[in-house]
Coordinates of C-alpha atoms in Angstrom, one line a residue:
X1 CA -41.3 -26.7 131.2
X2 CA -44.6 -24.9 131.9
X3 CA -47.1 -25.5 129.2
X4 CA -49.9 -23.2 128.0
X5 CA -52.2 -22.8 125.0
X6 CA -54.3 -20.0 123.5
X7 CA -58.0 -20.7 123.5
X8 CA -58.0 -19.6 119.9
X9 CA -56.5 -22.9 119.0
X10 CA -59.7 -24.9 119.8
X11 CA -63.3 -25.1 118.9
X12 CA -66.2 -24.7 121.4
X13 CA -67.1 -22.3 124.1
X14 CA -64.5 -20.7 126.3
X15 CA -65.6 -23.0 129.2
X16 CA -65.4 -26.1 126.9
X17 CA -61.9 -25.1 125.7
X18 CA -60.7 -24.7 129.3
X19 CA -61.9 -28.1 130.3
X20 CA -60.4 -29.7 127.3
X21 CA -57.0 -28.0 128.0
X22 CA -57.1 -29.2 131.6
X23 CA -58.0 -32.7 130.6
X24 CA -55.1 -32.8 128.1
X25 CA -52.6 -31.8 130.9
X26 CA -51.8 -28.2 130.1
X27 CA -50.6 -26.0 133.0
X28 CA -52.3 -22.8 131.8
X29 CA -54.2 -21.1 129.0
X30 CA -54.1 -17.7 127.2
X31 CA -57.5 -16.1 127.1
X32 CA -58.2 -14.9 123.5
X33 CA -60.4 -11.8 123.9
X34 CA -63.2 -12.8 121.4
X35 CA -63.7 -16.0 123.4
X36 CA -64.3 -14.0 126.6
X37 CA -66.6 -11.5 124.9
X38 CA -69.1 -14.1 123.8
X39 CA -69.0 -16.1 127.0
X40 CA -72.0 -15.9 129.3
X41 CA -69.6 -16.4 132.3
X42 CA -68.4 -13.3 134.2
X43 CA -64.6 -12.7 134.5
X44 CA -64.8 -13.8 138.1
X45 CA -66.5 -17.1 137.1
X46 CA -63.9 -17.7 134.4
X47 CA -61.2 -17.2 137.1
X48 CA -63.0 -19.6 139.5
X49 CA -63.3 -22.2 136.7
X50 CA -59.6 -22.0 136.0
X51 CA -58.8 -22.5 139.6
X52 CA -61.1 -25.5 139.9
X53 CA -59.5 -27.0 136.8
X54 CA -56.0 -26.4 138.1
X55 CA -55.2 -24.0 135.2
X56 CA -53.3 -20.7 135.4
X57 CA -54.5 -17.8 133.3
X58 CA -51.2 -16.8 131.7
X59 CA -52.0 -14.1 129.1
X60 CA -54.8 -11.8 127.9
X61 CA -54.6 -11.2 124.2
X62 CA -54.6 -9.4 121.9
X63 CA -54.2 -5.7 122.4
X64 CA -53.7 -4.1 119.0
X65 CA -52.7 -0.8 117.3
X66 CA -51.4 1.1 120.2
X67 CA -48.0 2.7 119.5
X68 CA -46.8 5.1 116.9
X69 CA -50.0 7.2 116.8
X70 CA -50.8 10.9 117.3
X71 CA -51.8 12.5 120.6
X72 CA -55.6 12.2 120.6
X73 CA -55.5 8.6 119.5
X74 CA -52.8 7.8 122.0
X75 CA -55.0 9.1 124.8
X76 CA -57.9 7.0 123.5
X77 CA -55.6 3.9 123.4
X78 CA -54.5 4.5 127.0
X79 CA -58.1 4.6 128.1
X80 CA -58.7 1.4 126.2
X81 CA -55.8 -0.2 127.9
X82 CA -57.0 1.0 131.3
X83 CA -60.3 -0.9 130.8
X84 CA -58.4 -4.1 129.8
X85 CA -56.1 -3.8 132.8
X86 CA -59.1 -3.6 135.1
X87 CA -60.6 -6.7 133.3
X88 CA -57.3 -8.5 133.8
X89 CA -57.4 -7.8 137.5
X90 CA -60.8 -9.4 137.7
X91 CA -59.6 -12.4 135.7
X92 CA -56.4 -12.7 137.7
X93 CA -54.2 -12.5 134.6
X94 CA -50.8 -10.8 135.1
X95 CA -49.6 -10.3 131.5
X96 CA -51.2 -8.7 128.4
X97 CA -50.0 -9.3 124.8
X98 CA -49.4 -6.1 122.8
X99 CA -49.1 -6.6 119.1
X100 CA -47.0 -4.2 117.0
X101 CA -49.2 -1.7 115.2
X102 CA -50.5 -2.8 111.8
X103 CA -53.3 -0.4 111.2
X104 CA -53.2 3.0 112.9
X105 CA -49.5 3.8 113.2
X106 CA -48.4 7.0 111.4
X107 CA -45.1 7.7 113.2
X108 CA -42.1 5.6 112.2
X109 CA -39.9 6.5 115.0
X110 CA -38.5 4.1 117.6
X111 CA -38.1 6.8 120.2
X112 CA -41.8 7.7 119.9
X113 CA -42.8 4.0 120.0
X114 CA -40.7 3.5 123.1
X115 CA -42.2 6.6 124.8
X116 CA -45.7 5.2 124.1
X117 CA -44.7 1.8 125.6
X118 CA -43.3 3.6 128.6
X119 CA -46.5 5.4 129.2
X120 CA -48.4 2.1 128.9
X121 CA -46.0 0.5 131.4
X122 CA -46.6 3.3 133.9
X123 CA -50.4 2.6 133.6
X124 CA -49.9 -1.2 133.8
X125 CA -47.8 -0.7 137.0
X126 CA -50.8 0.8 138.7
X127 CA -52.7 -2.5 138.2
X128 CA -49.8 -4.8 138.9
X129 CA -49.7 -6.3 135.4
X130 CA -47.1 -6.5 132.7
X131 CA -47.2 -5.9 128.9
X132 CA -45.4 -8.3 126.4
X133 CA -44.7 -6.5 123.1
X134 CA -44.8 -8.8 120.0
X135 CA -43.5 -8.0 116.6
X136 CA -46.2 -9.2 114.1
X137 CA -44.7 -10.4 110.8
X138 CA -46.9 -7.9 109.0
X139 CA -46.5 -5.0 111.4
X140 CA -46.5 -1.6 109.7
X141 CA -43.2 -0.4 111.1
X142 CA -42.2 -3.2 113.5
X143 CA -42.1 -6.7 112.1
X144 CA -38.8 -8.1 113.4
X145 CA -38.4 -9.4 117.0
X146 CA -35.0 -7.8 117.3
X147 CA -36.5 -4.4 116.3
X148 CA -39.2 -4.9 118.9
X149 CA -36.6 -5.7 121.5
X150 CA -34.7 -2.5 120.7
X151 CA -38.0 -0.5 121.4
X152 CA -38.5 -2.4 124.6
X153 CA -34.9 -1.5 125.7
X154 CA -35.5 2.1 124.8
X155 CA -38.8 2.1 126.8
X156 CA -36.7 0.8 129.8
X157 CA -39.7 0.1 132.0
X158 CA -40.0 -2.9 134.3
X159 CA -43.6 -3.6 133.2
X160 CA -42.6 -3.7 129.5
X161 CA -41.0 -6.8 128.0
X162 CA -41.2 -8.8 124.8
X163 CA -43.2 -11.7 123.5
X164 CA -41.5 -14.1 121.2
X165 CA -43.6 -15.9 118.6
X166 CA -42.0 -18.6 116.5
X167 CA -44.3 -18.0 113.6
X168 CA -43.6 -14.3 113.3
X169 CA -39.9 -15.0 113.6
X170 CA -39.5 -18.1 111.4
X171 CA -42.0 -17.1 108.7
X172 CA -39.9 -14.1 107.9
X173 CA -36.7 -16.0 107.9
X174 CA -35.3 -14.2 110.9
X175 CA -32.5 -16.0 112.7
X176 CA -33.7 -17.1 116.2
X177 CA -30.1 -17.2 117.5
X178 CA -30.5 -13.6 118.5
X179 CA -33.0 -14.7 121.2
X180 CA -30.0 -15.7 123.3
X181 CA -29.0 -12.0 123.4
X182 CA -32.3 -10.9 125.0
X183 CA -32.1 -10.7 128.9
X184 CA -34.3 -13.5 130.2
X185 CA -36.1 -11.1 132.6
X186 CA -37.3 -9.1 129.5
X187 CA -38.8 -12.1 127.8
X188 CA -42.3 -12.0 129.3
X189 CA -44.0 -14.6 127.2
X190 CA -43.3 -17.2 124.4
X191 CA -45.8 -18.5 121.8
X192 CA -45.1 -21.4 119.5
X193 CA -46.6 -22.4 116.1
X194 CA -45.4 -24.6 113.3
X195 CA -46.5 -24.2 109.6
X196 CA -46.2 -26.0 106.3
X197 CA -44.1 -24.5 103.6
X198 CA -46.4 -22.4 101.5
X199 CA -46.1 -19.7 98.8
X200 CA -48.6 -17.4 100.4
X201 CA -48.7 -13.9 101.9
X202 CA -47.7 -14.1 105.5
X203 CA -50.9 -12.8 107.0
X204 CA -53.0 -15.5 105.2
X205 CA -50.4 -18.1 106.1
X206 CA -50.6 -17.1 109.7
X207 CA -54.4 -16.8 110.0
X208 CA -55.3 -20.1 108.4
X209 CA -52.4 -22.6 108.2
X210 CA -50.5 -22.7 111.4
X211 CA -50.2 -26.2 112.9
X212 CA -48.8 -27.6 116.1
X213 CA -45.1 -28.2 116.6
X214 CA -43.8 -31.2 114.6
X215 CA -46.7 -31.0 112.0
X216 CA -45.0 -28.3 109.8
X217 CA -41.7 -27.4 108.4
X218 CA -40.2 -24.9 110.9
X219 CA -37.1 -25.9 113.0
X220 CA -38.7 -25.4 116.4
X221 CA -36.1 -27.6 118.1
X222 CA -33.4 -25.0 117.3
X223 CA -35.8 -22.2 118.2
X224 CA -36.5 -23.8 121.6
X225 CA -32.7 -24.4 122.2
X226 CA -32.0 -20.7 121.7
X227 CA -34.9 -19.9 124.1
X228 CA -33.6 -22.3 126.8
X229 CA -30.1 -20.9 126.5
X230 CA -31.5 -17.4 127.0
X231 CA -32.4 -18.4 130.6
X232 CA -36.1 -18.0 130.0
X233 CA -38.2 -20.1 132.4
X234 CA -41.8 -18.9 131.8
X235 CA -44.7 -20.6 130.0
X236 CA -44.2 -22.0 126.6
X237 CA -47.6 -21.6 124.9
X238 CA -49.2 -22.7 121.7
X239 CA -50.9 -20.0 119.5
X240 CA -52.2 -21.8 116.4
X241 CA -54.7 -20.2 114.0
X242 CA -56.0 -23.1 111.9
X243 CA -59.4 -23.4 110.2
X244 CA -59.5 -27.2 110.7
X245 CA -58.6 -27.2 114.4
X246 CA -61.4 -24.7 115.1
X247 CA -63.9 -27.0 113.5
X248 CA -63.0 -30.3 115.2
X249 CA -63.7 -31.6 118.7
X250 CA -61.8 -29.5 121.2
X251 CA -60.8 -32.4 123.5
X252 CA -59.1 -34.3 120.6
X253 CA -57.4 -31.1 119.4
X254 CA -56.1 -30.3 122.9
X255 CA -54.6 -33.8 123.2
X256 CA -52.9 -33.4 119.8
X257 CA -51.6 -30.0 120.9
X258 CA -50.2 -31.4 124.2
X259 CA -48.6 -34.3 122.4
X260 CA -46.8 -31.9 120.1
X261 CA -45.4 -29.9 123.1
X262 CA -44.3 -33.0 125.0
X263 CA -42.5 -34.3 121.9
X264 CA -40.9 -30.9 121.2
X265 CA -39.7 -30.7 124.8
X266 CA -38.1 -34.1 124.5
X267 CA -36.4 -33.3 121.2
X268 CA -35.1 -30.0 122.6
X269 CA -33.6 -31.8 125.6
X270 CA -31.9 -34.3 123.3
X271 CA -30.6 -31.5 121.1
X272 CA -29.1 -29.5 124.0
X273 CA -27.7 -32.7 125.4
X274 CA -25.8 -33.3 122.2
X275 CA -24.6 -29.7 121.7
X276 CA -24.3 -28.3 125.2
X277 CA -23.2 -31.3 127.1
X278 CA -24.2 -31.1 130.8
X279 CA -24.9 -27.4 130.9
X280 CA -27.8 -26.6 133.2
X281 CA -30.4 -24.0 132.4
X282 CA -33.3 -22.5 134.4
X283 CA -35.9 -24.2 132.2
X284 CA -36.2 -27.9 133.1
X285 CA -37.0 -30.1 130.1
X286 CA -38.6 -33.5 130.7
X287 CA -37.7 -36.6 128.6
X288 CA -39.6 -39.7 127.7
X289 CA -38.7 -43.4 127.8
X290 CA -36.4 -43.9 124.9
X291 CA -37.6 -46.6 122.5
X292 CA -36.1 -48.0 119.3
X293 CA -38.3 -48.0 116.1
X294 CA -40.4 -51.1 115.6
X295 CA -38.7 -53.9 113.7
X296 CA -41.6 -55.4 111.9
X297 CA -45.3 -56.2 111.8
X298 CA -46.5 -58.8 114.3
X299 CA -50.0 -59.0 112.9
X300 CA -52.9 -57.3 111.3
X301 CA -56.5 -57.5 112.6
X302 CA -59.7 -57.3 110.7
X303 CA -62.9 -57.0 112.7
X304 CA -66.0 -58.5 111.1
X305 CA -69.5 -59.6 112.1
X306 CA -69.3 -62.4 109.6
X307 CA -65.7 -63.6 109.0
X308 CA -66.5 -65.8 106.0
X309 CA -65.6 -63.4 103.2
X310 CA -62.3 -62.4 104.7
X311 CA -61.3 -66.0 105.5
X312 CA -62.2 -67.0 102.0
X313 CA -59.9 -64.3 100.6
X314 CA -57.0 -65.3 102.9
X315 CA -57.5 -69.0 101.9
X316 CA -57.4 -68.0 98.2
X317 CA -54.1 -66.1 98.8
X318 CA -52.5 -69.2 100.3
X319 CA -52.9 -68.5 104.0
X320 CA -53.4 -71.4 106.4
X321 CA -56.1 -71.4 109.0
X322 CA -54.2 -71.7 112.4
X323 CA -57.3 -72.1 114.6
X324 CA -59.7 -70.2 116.8
X325 CA -58.9 -68.5 120.0
X326 CA -59.6 -70.7 122.9
X327 CA -61.8 -68.1 124.7
X328 CA -62.8 -65.5 122.1
X329 CA -64.6 -65.6 118.7
X330 CA -61.3 -64.8 116.9
X331 CA -59.6 -66.6 114.1
X332 CA -55.9 -66.7 113.1
X333 CA -54.6 -67.1 109.6
X334 CA -50.9 -67.4 108.8
X335 CA -48.4 -67.5 105.9
X336 CA -44.8 -67.3 106.8
X337 CA -44.5 -64.5 109.4
X338 CA -47.6 -62.8 108.1
X339 CA -50.4 -63.2 110.6
X340 CA -54.0 -62.0 110.1
X341 CA -56.5 -62.0 113.0
X342 CA -60.3 -62.0 112.2
X343 CA -62.0 -60.6 115.3
X344 CA -65.7 -61.2 115.8
X345 CA -65.9 -59.8 119.3
X346 CA -68.7 -57.3 119.7
X347 CA -68.9 -57.1 115.9
X348 CA -72.5 -58.1 115.3
X349 CA -73.5 -56.8 111.9
X350 CA -70.2 -55.0 111.4
X351 CA -68.7 -55.0 107.9
X352 CA -65.1 -56.1 107.7
X353 CA -62.5 -53.4 108.4
X354 CA -59.0 -53.1 109.8
X355 CA -59.3 -52.6 113.5
X356 CA -55.8 -53.2 114.9
X357 CA -52.2 -53.8 114.0
X358 CA -49.3 -55.3 116.0
X359 CA -45.8 -54.1 115.8
X360 CA -42.6 -55.9 117.0
X361 CA -40.7 -53.7 119.5
X362 CA -37.7 -54.4 121.7
X363 CA -39.4 -53.3 125.0
X364 CA -43.3 -53.3 124.9
X365 CA -43.6 -51.8 128.4
X366 CA -41.3 -48.9 127.6
X367 CA -43.0 -48.3 124.2
X368 CA -46.4 -48.3 125.8
X369 CA -45.2 -46.0 128.6
X370 CA -43.9 -43.6 126.0
X371 CA -47.1 -43.6 124.1
X372 CA -49.2 -43.0 127.2
X373 CA -47.0 -40.1 128.2
X374 CA -47.6 -38.7 124.8
X375 CA -51.3 -38.7 125.6
X376 CA -52.3 -41.9 123.8
X377 CA -55.1 -43.8 125.5
X378 CA -54.4 -47.4 126.6
X379 CA -56.6 -50.1 125.0
X380 CA -58.7 -51.7 127.8
X381 CA -58.2 -55.5 127.4
X382 CA -59.2 -58.4 129.6
X383 CA -56.8 -61.4 129.6
X384 CA -57.3 -64.7 131.3
X385 CA -54.6 -66.1 133.6
X386 CA -53.2 -68.4 130.8
X387 CA -53.1 -65.6 128.1
X388 CA -50.4 -63.2 127.1
X389 CA -50.7 -59.7 128.5
X390 CA -50.3 -57.4 125.5
X391 CA -49.7 -53.7 125.6
X392 CA -51.8 -51.5 123.3
X393 CA -52.8 -47.9 122.7
X394 CA -55.4 -46.2 120.5
X395 CA -54.1 -44.3 117.4
X396 CA -56.0 -41.1 116.7
X397 CA -58.3 -42.8 114.2
X398 CA -59.2 -45.4 116.9
X399 CA -57.1 -48.2 115.4
X400 CA -55.6 -50.3 118.2
X401 CA -51.8 -50.4 118.0
X402 CA -50.4 -53.4 119.9
X403 CA -46.8 -53.3 121.0
X404 CA -45.5 -56.9 120.9
X405 CA -42.1 -58.3 122.0
X406 CA -39.9 -58.9 118.9
X407 CA -38.4 -62.4 118.7
X408 CA -35.4 -63.5 116.7
X409 CA -37.3 -66.1 114.7
X410 CA -40.4 -64.0 114.1
X411 CA -42.7 -66.1 116.2
X412 CA -45.5 -64.7 118.5
X413 CA -46.1 -66.2 121.9
X414 CA -49.8 -65.3 121.8
X415 CA -50.3 -67.5 118.8
X416 CA -50.3 -70.5 121.1
X417 CA -53.7 -69.4 122.3
X418 CA -55.2 -70.5 119.0
X419 CA -56.1 -74.0 117.9
X420 CA -57.0 -76.6 116.8
X421 CA -57.2 -75.7 113.2
X422 CA -60.6 -77.1 112.3
X423 CA -62.5 -75.9 109.2
X424 CA -64.0 -72.4 109.5
X425 CA -66.2 -72.0 106.5
X426 CA -63.4 -71.7 104.0
X427 CA -61.2 -74.6 102.9
X428 CA -58.1 -75.1 105.0
X429 CA -54.9 -77.0 104.2
X430 CA -51.4 -77.5 105.5
X431 CA -48.9 -74.7 105.6
X432 CA -46.5 -75.1 102.6
X433 CA -42.9 -75.7 103.6
X434 CA -42.0 -72.4 101.9
X435 CA -45.1 -70.3 101.6
X436 CA -45.2 -67.9 98.7
X437 CA -46.4 -65.1 100.9
X438 CA -43.8 -64.5 103.6
X439 CA -44.6 -61.4 105.6
X440 CA -46.7 -58.2 105.8
X441 CA -45.1 -55.6 103.5
X442 CA -47.2 -52.6 104.5
X443 CA -50.6 -51.5 105.9
X444 CA -52.7 -48.7 104.5
X445 CA -55.0 -46.8 106.8
X446 CA -57.3 -44.0 105.6
X447 CA -57.5 -40.9 107.7
X448 CA -60.1 -38.2 108.0
X449 CA -58.8 -35.1 106.3
X450 CA -59.3 -33.1 109.5
X451 CA -56.9 -35.3 111.5
X452 CA -54.2 -36.2 109.0
X453 CA -51.4 -34.1 110.6
X454 CA -52.4 -35.5 114.0
X455 CA -52.0 -39.0 112.7
X456 CA -48.5 -38.3 111.3
X457 CA -47.4 -36.7 114.5
X458 CA -48.7 -39.6 116.5
X459 CA -46.8 -42.3 114.6
X460 CA -43.6 -40.2 114.4
X461 CA -43.6 -39.2 118.1
X462 CA -44.8 -42.4 119.8
X463 CA -43.2 -45.1 117.5
X464 CA -40.2 -43.3 116.0
X465 CA -41.4 -43.9 112.4
X466 CA -40.1 -41.5 109.8
X467 CA -42.4 -39.7 107.4
X468 CA -41.5 -39.9 103.8
X469 CA -42.4 -37.2 101.3
X470 CA -46.2 -37.4 100.6
X471 CA -47.7 -38.0 97.2
X472 CA -51.1 -37.2 95.7
X473 CA -52.8 -39.4 93.2
X474 CA -56.1 -38.8 91.4
X475 CA -59.2 -40.9 91.8
X476 CA -62.8 -40.6 90.6
X477 CA -63.6 -39.3 94.1
X478 CA -60.9 -36.6 94.2
X479 CA -57.3 -36.4 95.0
X480 CA -55.9 -38.9 97.5
X481 CA -52.9 -37.8 99.5
X482 CA -50.7 -40.6 100.8
X483 CA -48.1 -40.2 103.5
X484 CA -45.8 -43.2 104.2
X485 CA -44.4 -43.7 107.8
X486 CA -41.6 -46.2 107.9
X487 CA -38.8 -47.6 109.9
X488 CA -35.2 -47.0 108.6
X489 CA -34.9 -50.6 107.3
X490 CA -38.4 -50.8 105.8
X491 CA -39.4 -53.5 108.3
X492 CA -42.5 -51.4 109.1
X493 CA -44.2 -49.4 106.3
X494 CA -47.4 -47.7 107.2
X495 CA -49.2 -45.7 104.5
X496 CA -51.7 -43.0 105.8
X497 CA -54.1 -41.8 103.1
X498 CA -56.4 -38.8 103.3
X499 CA -59.8 -40.0 102.3
X500 CA -61.7 -37.8 99.9
X501 CA -64.2 -35.5 101.7
X502 CA -67.2 -37.2 100.1
X503 CA -67.1 -41.0 99.4
X504 CA -70.1 -42.6 97.8
X505 CA -69.7 -46.3 97.4
X506 CA -73.0 -47.8 96.3
X507 CA -76.3 -47.7 98.1
X508 CA -76.0 -46.0 101.5
X509 CA -72.3 -45.2 100.9
X510 CA -69.3 -46.8 102.6
X511 CA -66.1 -45.8 104.3
X512 CA -63.0 -45.3 102.3
X513 CA -61.4 -48.8 102.1
X514 CA -58.1 -49.8 103.8
X515 CA -55.8 -52.7 103.1
X516 CA -53.0 -55.0 104.1
X517 CA -50.2 -55.7 101.7
X518 CA -48.3 -59.0 101.8
X519 CA -44.8 -59.7 100.5
X520 CA -44.5 -62.6 98.0
X521 CA -41.3 -64.3 96.9
X522 CA -42.9 -65.0 93.5
X523 CA -45.9 -62.9 92.6
X524 CA -46.8 -64.7 89.4
X525 CA -46.8 -68.0 91.1
X526 CA -48.9 -66.5 94.0
X527 CA -51.4 -65.1 91.5
X528 CA -51.7 -68.4 89.6
X529 CA -52.2 -70.3 92.8
X530 CA -54.8 -67.7 94.0
X531 CA -56.6 -68.0 90.7
X532 CA -56.8 -71.7 91.0
X533 CA -58.4 -71.3 94.4
X534 CA -61.0 -69.0 92.9
X535 CA -59.7 -65.5 93.7
X536 CA -61.4 -62.8 91.8
X537 CA -58.7 -60.2 91.2
X538 CA -59.4 -56.5 91.0
X539 CA -59.7 -56.0 87.3
X540 CA -57.2 -53.9 85.4
X541 CA -58.3 -52.2 82.1
X542 CA -56.5 -53.1 78.8
X543 CA -55.6 -49.4 78.4
X544 CA -53.2 -49.8 81.3
X545 CA -51.2 -52.5 79.6
X546 CA -50.9 -50.6 76.4
X547 CA -49.5 -47.7 78.4
X548 CA -47.2 -50.1 80.3
X549 CA -45.8 -51.4 77.0
X550 CA -45.1 -47.9 75.9
X551 CA -43.4 -46.8 79.1
X552 CA -41.2 -49.8 79.9
X553 CA -40.8 -51.8 76.6
X554 CA -41.5 -55.0 78.4
X555 CA -41.1 -58.5 76.8
X556 CA -44.3 -59.3 75.1
X557 CA -44.7 -62.7 76.8
X558 CA -44.2 -61.1 80.2
X559 CA -46.6 -58.3 79.4
X560 CA -49.2 -60.9 78.3
X561 CA -48.8 -62.7 81.6
X562 CA -49.3 -59.5 83.6
X563 CA -52.5 -58.8 81.7
X564 CA -53.8 -62.3 81.9
X565 CA -53.5 -62.2 85.7
X566 CA -54.5 -58.6 86.4
X567 CA -51.0 -57.8 87.7
X568 CA -49.5 -54.3 87.9
X569 CA -45.9 -53.3 87.3
X570 CA -43.6 -50.4 88.1
X571 CA -39.9 -49.8 87.8
X572 CA -37.4 -47.3 88.9
X573 CA -33.6 -47.0 88.9
X574 CA -33.2 -49.4 91.8
X575 CA -35.5 -52.2 90.9
X576 CA -39.0 -53.4 89.9
X577 CA -42.4 -53.8 91.7
X578 CA -45.1 -56.3 90.8
X579 CA -48.4 -56.4 92.7
X580 CA -52.1 -57.3 92.5
X581 CA -55.2 -56.5 94.5
X582 CA -58.2 -58.5 95.7
X583 CA -61.7 -57.3 95.5
X584 CA -63.0 -55.3 98.5
X585 CA -65.1 -56.9 101.2
X586 CA -66.8 -54.4 103.5
X587 CA -64.1 -51.8 104.1
X588 CA -61.0 -53.9 103.5
X589 CA -59.0 -55.5 100.7
X590 CA -55.6 -57.2 100.3
X591 CA -52.6 -56.5 98.1
X592 CA -49.7 -58.9 97.3
X593 CA -46.4 -57.4 96.2
X594 CA -43.0 -58.6 95.0
X595 CA -40.1 -56.2 95.3
X596 CA -37.2 -56.8 92.9
X597 CA -33.8 -55.3 93.4
X598 CA -33.8 -52.2 95.6
X599 CA -37.3 -50.9 94.8
X600 CA -38.6 -49.1 97.8
X601 CA -41.8 -47.5 96.5
X602 CA -45.4 -48.6 96.5
X603 CA -46.4 -48.5 92.8
X604 CA -47.7 -45.0 93.0
X605 CA -48.2 -44.6 89.2
X606 CA -50.6 -47.6 89.4
X607 CA -52.7 -46.1 92.3
X608 CA -55.1 -44.3 90.0
X609 CA -55.9 -47.6 88.2
X610 CA -56.7 -49.3 91.4
X611 CA -58.8 -46.4 92.7
X612 CA -60.8 -46.2 89.5
X613 CA -61.4 -49.9 89.3
X614 CA -62.6 -50.0 92.9
X615 CA -64.9 -47.0 92.2
X616 CA -66.5 -48.9 89.3
X617 CA -66.8 -52.1 91.4
X618 CA -68.4 -50.2 94.2
X619 CA -71.2 -49.2 91.8
X620 CA -71.5 -52.6 90.2
X621 CA -70.4 -51.2 86.9
X622 CA -68.3 -53.4 84.5
X623 CA -64.6 -52.8 84.1
X624 CA -64.0 -54.2 80.7
X625 CA -60.5 -55.5 80.0
X626 CA -61.1 -55.3 76.3
X627 CA -61.3 -51.5 76.5

């Protein structure tokens, strides 16, 4: 499949956009006219740049408000088109996008529109270029791709064809199955965009909220399947108008865009394989190494210049110090199959924060290969001859994602590189025969609001994690949106939170905190043990427990125990959820949870309590339990 992207998708100058597209692996680009108009480069220089980058210039766009006008305006439009065709020859572009008229059309007559397109086709032929007619969803008289195709058929000119745009088709609810009826040779160009479900006028929706495939709600796999069945084999291009994308780094956005197309290509190939068997089509669709979803967390890593505060928290929670790495300034703490690494490499003066996570997968090499083909960057890592070679890639937020070989007993071969377990500033102690904390339940990572959709796409496409319906919870700093990515059996739960735009957290400010949540077999016993070891729990206000009593009619003794230990509680039709939080050190804190019955949530009703308490703590303000 030949890939292309409109320069309107990206920030930066035209030249910067083209370089970013080439680096991301696109075959070609569409030149968005306003980008060319403000460029200091001549059309010949832009053409030469594309050639040096290995890019084709696939489309010049947009040409607007042409057909359905009276005679004098038609003559002016043809002169305007002549100038653009001459420009396209200088650029070396063979196809121009013609949008259906939205502003100047006064004649609602298909025969007239077809005659105007025929005239345009005759003019285009003199310059050796083609015109792709696109039905805009808000076109004055033509807003349906089937209607546009009827006009193209009436025009009956070899230089006149159609452009199919998924947004204009799917936003209006048109059935894309009719694409298969269009002769492949008359489909001159295809543009793709996804979009979230919004109750908004279609023009505003299109101009501000389009996203890359897989980041919205449109069924682009089915759209692509109809396109492939039509016999089309030209460029598949992204045309995404999005305020956020045009404000963020063009190289990062281009990678996100390319990842979305690669994943869509794979899903389309799979869909056609399931529904069409071995049918061969002109468009060749590439596939990726197939990988099963991860089965569990292998470890969580916290990077810190000074590990003492983190190791103290882990000791208080009941973790056992399992030793230092034999060649690196790295500690390992364990409880059951929960493993936390405290990494001091190149961390001088760094406040504690989550830097990496390890996932158990069946085939680490295949999983890493898939991630790299989806444009993830490998993590450079030096290993000595007697150390495990671990596969890892960077997530969009720079978190390192390690792909570790799953074992039947939950052990990790790399753990043998740590030891002996001498003291490390916090008290140690032998691992209990049956530790109260047994595993990592979930990891919560905050994401910049500009890149939230990118993060969701990354974890879904590279690791086969499924996004669960997102939730929004209020905090003193603004609404926090949380999107859980999880494996089918819940062995991996990853919560991605959009951090508020402005986060002030004491003098100088701080990043939005992230955390690791551990599973406990007995939360109350874990909390009492932690209290005996000196853990300072995140305080919970008395008002919360009054509300808890009103909502759930809990036993008074149980409620008093919850309040005494700063524990939180939630319940649904499937079970109950108990949890508590530690204080925050640097940019990280810990949570311990106990799931009872079939409870699968995360205590979302309690999130505002946690966020408010952390807000007060960050300012050194008291959080009085007596109300």
